Coordinates of C-alpha atoms and ligand atoms in Angstrom, one line a residue:
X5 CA -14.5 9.5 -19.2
X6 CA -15.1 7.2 -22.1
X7 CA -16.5 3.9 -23.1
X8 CA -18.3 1.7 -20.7
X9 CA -16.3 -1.4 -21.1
X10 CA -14.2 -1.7 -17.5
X11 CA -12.8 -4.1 -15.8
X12 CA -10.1 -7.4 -15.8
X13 CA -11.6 -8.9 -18.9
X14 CA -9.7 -7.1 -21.8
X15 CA -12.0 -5.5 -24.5
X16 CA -9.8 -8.0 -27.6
X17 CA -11.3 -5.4 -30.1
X18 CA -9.3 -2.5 -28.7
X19 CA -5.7 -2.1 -28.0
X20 CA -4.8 -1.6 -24.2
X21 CA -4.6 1.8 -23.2
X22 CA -0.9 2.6 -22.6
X23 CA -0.8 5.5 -20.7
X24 CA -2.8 6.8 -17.2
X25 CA -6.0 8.9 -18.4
X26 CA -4.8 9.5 -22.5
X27 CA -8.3 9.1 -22.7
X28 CA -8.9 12.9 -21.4
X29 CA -5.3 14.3 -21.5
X30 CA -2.5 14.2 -24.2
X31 CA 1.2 12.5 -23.7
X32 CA 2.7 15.9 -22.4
X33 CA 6.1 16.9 -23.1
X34 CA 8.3 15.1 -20.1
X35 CA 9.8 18.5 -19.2
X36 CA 6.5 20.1 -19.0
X37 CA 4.9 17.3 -17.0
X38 CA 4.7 17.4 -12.9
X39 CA 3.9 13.6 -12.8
X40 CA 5.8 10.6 -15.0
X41 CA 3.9 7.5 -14.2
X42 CA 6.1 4.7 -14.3
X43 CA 4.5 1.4 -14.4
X44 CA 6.4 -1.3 -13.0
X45 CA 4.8 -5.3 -13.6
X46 CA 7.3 -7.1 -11.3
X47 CA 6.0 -9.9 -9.4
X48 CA 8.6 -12.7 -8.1
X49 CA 7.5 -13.2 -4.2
X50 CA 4.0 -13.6 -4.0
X51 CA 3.3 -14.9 -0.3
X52 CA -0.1 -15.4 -1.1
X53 CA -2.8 -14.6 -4.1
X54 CA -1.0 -13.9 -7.2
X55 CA -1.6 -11.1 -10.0
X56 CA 0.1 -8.2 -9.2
X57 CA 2.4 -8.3 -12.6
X58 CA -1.1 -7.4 -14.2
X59 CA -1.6 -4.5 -11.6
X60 CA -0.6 -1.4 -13.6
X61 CA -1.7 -2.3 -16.8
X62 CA -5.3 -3.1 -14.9
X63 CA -4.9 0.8 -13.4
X64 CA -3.9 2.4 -16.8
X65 CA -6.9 0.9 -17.8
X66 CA -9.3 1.9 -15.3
X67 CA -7.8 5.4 -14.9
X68 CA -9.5 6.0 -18.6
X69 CA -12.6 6.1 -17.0
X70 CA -11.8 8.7 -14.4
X71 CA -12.8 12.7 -14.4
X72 CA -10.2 14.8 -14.7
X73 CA -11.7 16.7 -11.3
X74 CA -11.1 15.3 -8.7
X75 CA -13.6 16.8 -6.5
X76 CA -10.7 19.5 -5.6
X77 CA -9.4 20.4 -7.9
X78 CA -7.6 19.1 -12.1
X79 CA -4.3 17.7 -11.1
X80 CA -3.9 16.6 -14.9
X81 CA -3.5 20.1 -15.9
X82 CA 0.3 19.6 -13.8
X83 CA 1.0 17.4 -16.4
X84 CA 0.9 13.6 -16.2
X85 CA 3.7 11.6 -18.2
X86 CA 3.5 7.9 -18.6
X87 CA 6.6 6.0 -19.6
X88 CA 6.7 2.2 -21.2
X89 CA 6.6 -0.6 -18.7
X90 CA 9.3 -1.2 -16.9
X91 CA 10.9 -4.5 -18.6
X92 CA 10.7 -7.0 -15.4
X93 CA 12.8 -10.1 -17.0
X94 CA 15.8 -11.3 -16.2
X95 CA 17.3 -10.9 -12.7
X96 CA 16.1 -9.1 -10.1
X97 CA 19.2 -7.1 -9.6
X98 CA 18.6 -6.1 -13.4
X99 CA 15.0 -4.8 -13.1
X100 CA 15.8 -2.9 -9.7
X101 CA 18.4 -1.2 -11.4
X102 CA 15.7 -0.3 -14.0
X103 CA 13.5 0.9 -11.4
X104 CA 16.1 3.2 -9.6
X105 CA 16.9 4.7 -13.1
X106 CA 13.5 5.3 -14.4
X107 CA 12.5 7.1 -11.1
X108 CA 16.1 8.9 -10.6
X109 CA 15.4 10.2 -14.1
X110 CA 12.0 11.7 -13.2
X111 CA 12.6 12.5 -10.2
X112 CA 15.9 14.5 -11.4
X113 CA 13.7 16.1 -14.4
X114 CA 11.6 17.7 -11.0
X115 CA 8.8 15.7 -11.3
X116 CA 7.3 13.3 -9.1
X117 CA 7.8 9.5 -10.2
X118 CA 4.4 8.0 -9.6
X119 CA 5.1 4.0 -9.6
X120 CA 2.5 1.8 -10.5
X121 CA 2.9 -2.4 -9.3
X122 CA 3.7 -5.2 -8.9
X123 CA 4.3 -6.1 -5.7
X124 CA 5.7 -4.3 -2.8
X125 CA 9.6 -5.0 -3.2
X126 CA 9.9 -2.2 -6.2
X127 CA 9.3 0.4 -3.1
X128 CA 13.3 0.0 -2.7
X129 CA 14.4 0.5 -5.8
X130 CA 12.6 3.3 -6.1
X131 CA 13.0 4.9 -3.2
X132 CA 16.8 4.3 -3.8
X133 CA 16.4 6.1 -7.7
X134 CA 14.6 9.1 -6.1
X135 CA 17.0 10.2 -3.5
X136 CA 19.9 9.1 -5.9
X137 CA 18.6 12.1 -8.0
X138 CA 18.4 14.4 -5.5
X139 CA 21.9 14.0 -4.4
X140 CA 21.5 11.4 -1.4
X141 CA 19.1 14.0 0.9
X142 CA 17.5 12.5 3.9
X143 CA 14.5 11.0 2.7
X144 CA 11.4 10.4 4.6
X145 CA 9.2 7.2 3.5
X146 CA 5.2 7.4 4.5
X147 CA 3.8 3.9 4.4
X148 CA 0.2 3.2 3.6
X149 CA 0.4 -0.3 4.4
X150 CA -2.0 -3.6 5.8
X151 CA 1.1 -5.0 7.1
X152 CA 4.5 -3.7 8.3
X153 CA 6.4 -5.3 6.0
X154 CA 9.9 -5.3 8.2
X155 CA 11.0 -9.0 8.2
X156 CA 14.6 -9.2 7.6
X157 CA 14.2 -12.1 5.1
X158 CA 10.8 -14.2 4.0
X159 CA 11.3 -17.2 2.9
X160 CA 14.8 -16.8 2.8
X161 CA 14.7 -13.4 0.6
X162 CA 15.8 -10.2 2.0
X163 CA 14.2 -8.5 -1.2
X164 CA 10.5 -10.3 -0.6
X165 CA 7.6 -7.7 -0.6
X166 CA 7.1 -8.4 3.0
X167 CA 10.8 -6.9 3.8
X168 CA 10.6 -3.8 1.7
X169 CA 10.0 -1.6 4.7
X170 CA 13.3 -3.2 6.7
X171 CA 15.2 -2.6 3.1
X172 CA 14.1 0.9 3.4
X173 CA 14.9 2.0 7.4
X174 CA 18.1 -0.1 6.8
X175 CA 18.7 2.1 3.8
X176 CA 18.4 4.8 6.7
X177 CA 14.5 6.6 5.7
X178 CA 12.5 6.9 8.5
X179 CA 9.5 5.4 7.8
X180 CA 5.9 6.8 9.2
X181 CA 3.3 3.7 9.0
X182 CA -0.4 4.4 8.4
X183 CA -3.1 1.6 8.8
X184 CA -1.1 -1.8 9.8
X185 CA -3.1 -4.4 11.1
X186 CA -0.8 -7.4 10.7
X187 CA 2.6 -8.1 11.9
X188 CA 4.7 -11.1 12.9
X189 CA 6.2 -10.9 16.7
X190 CA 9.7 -10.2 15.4
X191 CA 8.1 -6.8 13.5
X192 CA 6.8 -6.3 16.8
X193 CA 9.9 -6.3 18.8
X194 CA 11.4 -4.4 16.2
X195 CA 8.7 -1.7 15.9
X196 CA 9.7 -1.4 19.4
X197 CA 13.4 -0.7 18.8
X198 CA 12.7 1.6 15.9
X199 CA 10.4 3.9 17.5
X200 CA 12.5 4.6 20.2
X201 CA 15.1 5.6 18.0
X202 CA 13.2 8.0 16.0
X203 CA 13.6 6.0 12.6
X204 CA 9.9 4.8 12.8
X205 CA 6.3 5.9 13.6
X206 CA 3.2 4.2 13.2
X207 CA -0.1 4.7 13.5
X208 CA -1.6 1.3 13.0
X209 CA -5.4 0.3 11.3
X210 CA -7.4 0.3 14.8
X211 CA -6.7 3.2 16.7
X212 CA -7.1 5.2 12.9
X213 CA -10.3 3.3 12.0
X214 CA -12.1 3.3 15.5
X215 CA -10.9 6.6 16.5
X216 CA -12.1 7.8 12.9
X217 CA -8.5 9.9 12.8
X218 CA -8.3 11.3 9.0
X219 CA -5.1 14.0 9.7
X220 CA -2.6 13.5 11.9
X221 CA 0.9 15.6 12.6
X222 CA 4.1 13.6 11.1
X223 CA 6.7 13.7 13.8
X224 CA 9.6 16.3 13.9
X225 CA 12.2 13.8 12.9
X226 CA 10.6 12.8 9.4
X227 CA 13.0 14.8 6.9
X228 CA 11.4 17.5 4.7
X229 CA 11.2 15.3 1.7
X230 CA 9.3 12.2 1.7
X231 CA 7.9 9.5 -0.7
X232 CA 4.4 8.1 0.0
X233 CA 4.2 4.5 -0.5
X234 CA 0.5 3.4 -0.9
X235 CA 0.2 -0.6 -0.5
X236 CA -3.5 -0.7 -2.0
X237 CA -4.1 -3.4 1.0
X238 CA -4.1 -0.7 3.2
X239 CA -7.6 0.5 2.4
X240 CA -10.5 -2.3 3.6
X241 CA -11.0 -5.2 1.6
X242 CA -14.7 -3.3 1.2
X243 CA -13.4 -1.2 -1.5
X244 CA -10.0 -2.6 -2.4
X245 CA -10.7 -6.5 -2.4
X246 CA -8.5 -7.3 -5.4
X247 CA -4.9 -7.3 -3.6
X248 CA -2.5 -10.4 -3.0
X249 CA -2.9 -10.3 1.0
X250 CA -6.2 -8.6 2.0
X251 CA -7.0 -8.0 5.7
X252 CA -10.0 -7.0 7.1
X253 CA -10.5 -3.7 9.1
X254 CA -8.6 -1.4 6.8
X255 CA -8.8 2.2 6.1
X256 CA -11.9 4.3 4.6
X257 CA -12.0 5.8 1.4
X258 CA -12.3 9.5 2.4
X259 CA -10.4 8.4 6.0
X260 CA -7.3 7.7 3.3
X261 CA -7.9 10.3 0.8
X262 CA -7.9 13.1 4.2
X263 CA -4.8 11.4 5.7
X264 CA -2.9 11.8 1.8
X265 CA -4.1 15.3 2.1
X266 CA -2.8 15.6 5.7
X267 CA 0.4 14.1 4.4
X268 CA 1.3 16.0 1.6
X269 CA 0.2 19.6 2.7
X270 CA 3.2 18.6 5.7
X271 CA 6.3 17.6 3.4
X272 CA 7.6 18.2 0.1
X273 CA 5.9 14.8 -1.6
X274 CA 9.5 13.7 -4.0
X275 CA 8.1 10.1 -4.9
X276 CA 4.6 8.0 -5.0
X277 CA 3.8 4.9 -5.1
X278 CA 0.6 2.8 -6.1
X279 CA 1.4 -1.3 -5.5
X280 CA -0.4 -4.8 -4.7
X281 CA -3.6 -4.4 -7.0
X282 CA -3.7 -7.9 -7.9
X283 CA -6.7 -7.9 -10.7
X284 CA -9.3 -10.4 -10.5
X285 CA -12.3 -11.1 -12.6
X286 CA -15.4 -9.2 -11.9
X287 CA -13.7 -6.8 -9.3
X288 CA -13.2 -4.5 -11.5
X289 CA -14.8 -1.6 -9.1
X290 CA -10.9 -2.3 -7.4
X291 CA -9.0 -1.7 -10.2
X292 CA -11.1 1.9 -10.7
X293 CA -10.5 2.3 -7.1
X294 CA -7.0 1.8 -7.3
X295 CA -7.1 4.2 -10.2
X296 CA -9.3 7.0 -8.4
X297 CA -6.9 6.4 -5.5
X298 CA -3.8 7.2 -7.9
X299 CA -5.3 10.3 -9.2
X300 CA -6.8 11.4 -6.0
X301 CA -2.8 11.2 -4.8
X302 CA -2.1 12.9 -7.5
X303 CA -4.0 15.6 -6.7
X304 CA -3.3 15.9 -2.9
X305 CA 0.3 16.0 -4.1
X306 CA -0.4 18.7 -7.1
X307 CA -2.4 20.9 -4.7
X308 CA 0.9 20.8 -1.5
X309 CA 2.9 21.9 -4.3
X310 CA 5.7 20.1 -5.9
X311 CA 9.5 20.9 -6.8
X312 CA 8.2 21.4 -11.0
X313 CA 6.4 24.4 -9.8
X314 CA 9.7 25.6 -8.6
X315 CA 8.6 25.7 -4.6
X316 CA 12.3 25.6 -3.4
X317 CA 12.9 22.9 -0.7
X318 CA 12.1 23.3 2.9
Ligands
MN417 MN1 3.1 -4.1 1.7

């Protein structure tokens, strides 16, 4: 690690740091990297606290203060890529599209897009880029997540972050949900619909958290291939408080880091998100977490093996 300035309040002496730990590891040749971080500032449908647009560059940040073990093991020796920001004007048609094509091109190079937010809705896109590349295969989606996000619309927009999950099981991913603790009565009902018919499982914040569960067996019908989505509102407000929507009674830090672990060793990992850090001044020790919690994925990923090792599919 370097330098002892951290935190929201930008150092104006120094430039900000562009890519995920270039403190500790050099811009690797794409090709040669297991991991292109791809950081993605789009915030249009805040519901509640705003900030997420400054949520990757907050990470980046942080993520120069990190070790390069990660108690496990060095994921950076896979290789860890970071690409420009996403550009996240004009429409949101326009920047989805961008999305999808900066993760279908990772993703089709064999590495794993790691997507840094914004808010929640840029799950779609690229989820939607990632099996693109790898030629439409069923693609499971595993859903860190406070809430359930499956409204159809919110506030009249089928794209908001709080329907990014319908998008998704629409877009025919199953979907396994890990630490929910807030839904509407419609998400109920259809919770209800969807887990009958195999295209959803979920395993919500109080049976996890009171039962102390830290692995748990994904069900049969989850494809082989799956993208993690990690909603940084999933973990308790404790460690995570910076988000836009925090609820109280989330996951523990080495509860979540176990479950990842649990996760990855089951499925090939394609596609990795990191969304919802919404920086605030003086909570700094979230934006690290969200950056430990990246590289921690990271790892868990790196360690299950990915495609860039040249693991052949399962
Ligand atoms: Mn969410």
């Amino acid at each position: 690690m370097t330098g002892t300035s951290a935190g929201s309040g930008k150092d104006p002496k120094r430039p900000p740091h562009k890519r995920f730990l270039e403190s500790e590891i050099a811009q690797p040749d794409p090709a040669e990297a297991a991991f292109h971080v791809i950081p993605v500032p789009y915030e249009r449908t805040v519901s509640y606290g705003g900030g997420t647009a400054g949520g990757p560059e907050a990470i980046i940040a942080a993520s120069n203060q990190l070790e390069v073990f990660d108690g496990h093991s060095v994921p950076a020796e896979a290789g860890i890529y970071t690409y420009a920001a996403i550009n996240c004007s004009g429409s949101r048609q326009t920047v989805f599209a961008r999305i999808s094509a900066a993760c279908a091109e990772a993703a089709g190079a064999g590495a794993v897009p790691v997507v840094l937010g914004g808010e929640h809705s840029i799950s779609f896109p690229a989820v939607e880029g990632v099996r693109r590349a790898l030629g439409g295969i069923p693609l499971g989606v595993v859903q860190f997540d406070a809430h359930a996000d499956l409204r159809r619309e919110y506030e009249g927009d089928p794209y908001s972050h709080a329907s990014v999950m319908h998008r998704i099981v629409d877009a025919g991913c199953p979907v396994v949900q890990l630490g929910v603790r807030a839904l509407s009565p419609g998400e109920v009902l259809l919770r209800r619909s969807l887990v009958e018919a195999h295209r959803l499982r979920h395993h919500d914040a109080e049976e996890l958290v009171t039962r102390r569960v830290s692995r748990l067996a994904l069900p049969d019908w989850l494809p082989q291939w799956i993208y993690i989505t990690i909603d940084l509102d999933a973990l308790d407000p404790s460690i995570i408080p910076a988000t836009g929507t925090p609820e109280p009674g989330g996951l523990e830090w080495y509860q979540t880091l176990a479950l990842l672990e649990s996760v990855a060793a089951q499925r090939r990992v394609v596609g990795l998100d990191v969304v919802e850090l919404a920086p605030a001044f003086g909570l700094h020790m979230a934006e690290f977490a969200a950056a430990r919690l990246t590289y921690q994925a990271i790892g868990c990923v790196h360690r299950a093996g990915t495609r860039h090792d040249g693991t052949p599919p399962t």
